Amino acid sequence: DTAVSQTPKYLVTQMGNDKSIKCEQNLGHDTMYWYKQDSKKFLKIMFSYNNKELIINETVPNRFSPKSPDKAHLNLHINSLELGDSAVYFCASSRSRSGSFPDTQYFGPGTRLTVL
Amino acid sequence: AQSVTQLGSHVSVSEGALVLLRCNYSSSVPPYLFWYVQYPNQGLQLLLKYTTGATLVKGINGFEAEFKKSETSFHLTKPSAHMSDAAEYFCAVSSFSSGSARQLTFGSGTQLTVLP
């Protein structure tokens, strides 16, 4: 069973389009994350939700909007796609958001977005 | 702010040779440190983590890392490289963002190549 799954795996689209990436985790975790990995493999956090509540919102354009219908799902919607949005987007989850020690984050397989 | 620096974006070793991947951290508080591995076209997988206690941490696939506070380092080692170890390796530090939520800050990654 896949712990953290993402769909689609590949996404090729034109500039200006709107697209969504879906993420689901079956680990029973409370916290989910979106990361962006650029062409140089640099990973940066974008958002984090804890039990459907937004808790981390890094400096990300307003065109990116996360949506969490329940704590097992965190989807990423991107409006008016730009060339610079091309990257690999990873979803991750962890048991909790805080606590004395950090919980392990489990990552999905990634979605490679290409904007033409 | 906490950060990690990985020295060497590319490391090549011969099969059977020692693997040493370097990571230095910057933190004003006791750090929680991680090593993740990313195989081609896959998500990140936790190798090992240091939270507290023993400074030599053993992980999966024969990897280990030693937390050295005096050197602010958390280098990853494996005594004998295997072809299957070829991957991208990321060092990360856990820190609190706003709202008391933990987040991972990643280094820029090190691509490990294993030569036959």
Short mmCIF file of C-alpha atoms in Angstrom, two decimals, chain B residues 2-77:
data_model
loop_
_atom_site.label_atom_id
_atom_site.label_comp_id
_atom_site.label_asym_id
_atom_site.label_seq_id
_atom_site.Cartn_x
_atom_site.Cartn_y
_atom_site.Cartn_z
CA GLN B 2 18.53 27.37 10.94
CA SER B 3 20.26 26.14 7.80
CA VAL B 4 22.36 23.31 6.45
CA THR B 5 25.23 23.33 3.98
CA GLN B 6 26.19 20.29 2.00
CA LEU B 7 29.76 20.39 0.75
CA GLY B 8 30.12 18.89 -2.68
CA SER B 9 27.19 18.74 -5.04
CA HIS B 10 28.66 15.62 -6.68
CA VAL B 11 30.61 12.80 -5.07
CA SER B 12 31.95 9.77 -6.92
CA VAL B 13 33.25 6.64 -5.23
CA SER B 14 34.21 3.20 -6.41
CA GLU B 15 32.09 0.23 -5.47
CA GLY B 16 33.30 -1.06 -2.12
CA ALA B 17 34.90 2.24 -1.13
CA LEU B 18 33.98 4.44 1.80
CA VAL B 19 31.14 6.88 1.28
CA LEU B 20 31.42 10.26 3.02
CA LEU B 21 28.83 12.95 2.41
CA ARG B 22 29.32 16.18 4.31
CA CYS B 23 26.74 18.31 6.06
CA ASN B 24 27.25 21.31 8.30
CA TYR B 25 24.45 23.05 10.11
CA SER B 26 23.80 26.45 11.56
CA SER B 27 21.48 26.61 14.53
CA SER B 28 20.99 28.75 17.60
CA VAL B 29 19.24 25.93 19.42
CA PRO B 30 19.99 22.21 19.67
CA PRO B 31 19.34 20.96 16.16
CA TYR B 32 17.32 18.03 14.97
CA LEU B 33 19.04 16.67 11.88
CA PHE B 34 18.03 14.32 9.11
CA TRP B 35 19.43 12.61 6.07
CA TYR B 36 17.06 11.74 3.25
CA VAL B 37 17.80 9.84 0.04
CA GLN B 38 16.12 10.38 -3.31
CA TYR B 39 16.45 7.66 -5.93
CA PRO B 40 15.88 8.67 -9.55
CA ASN B 41 12.28 9.68 -10.25
CA GLN B 42 11.20 8.88 -6.72
CA GLY B 43 10.27 10.76 -3.57
CA LEU B 44 12.50 11.25 -0.57
CA GLN B 45 13.07 8.46 1.91
CA LEU B 46 14.40 8.91 5.42
CA LEU B 47 17.84 7.36 5.98
CA LEU B 48 18.33 8.41 9.59
CA LYS B 49 17.73 11.21 12.05
CA TYR B 50 19.31 12.70 15.14
CA THR B 51 17.10 14.15 17.85
CA THR B 52 18.84 13.55 21.15
CA GLY B 53 20.97 10.99 22.94
CA ALA B 54 23.64 8.96 21.17
CA THR B 55 25.54 11.09 18.70
CA LEU B 56 26.27 8.20 16.33
CA VAL B 57 23.06 7.39 14.54
CA LYS B 58 22.56 4.27 12.47
CA GLY B 59 20.15 4.26 9.59
CA ILE B 60 18.94 2.02 6.84
CA ASN B 61 21.05 0.39 4.13
CA GLY B 62 24.22 0.47 6.27
CA PHE B 63 24.43 4.26 6.52
CA GLU B 64 25.30 6.11 9.69
CA ALA B 65 25.94 9.69 10.71
CA GLU B 66 27.65 11.31 13.64
CA PHE B 67 26.45 14.51 15.27
CA LYS B 68 29.43 16.63 16.26
CA LYS B 69 28.36 19.75 18.07
CA SER B 70 31.87 21.21 18.25
CA GLU B 71 32.17 21.00 14.48
CA THR B 72 28.48 21.74 13.77
CA SER B 73 28.53 18.74 11.47
CA PHE B 74 26.38 15.73 10.69
CA HIS B 75 28.31 13.83 8.03
CA LEU B 76 26.86 10.70 6.46
CA THR B 77 29.05 7.63 5.99
#
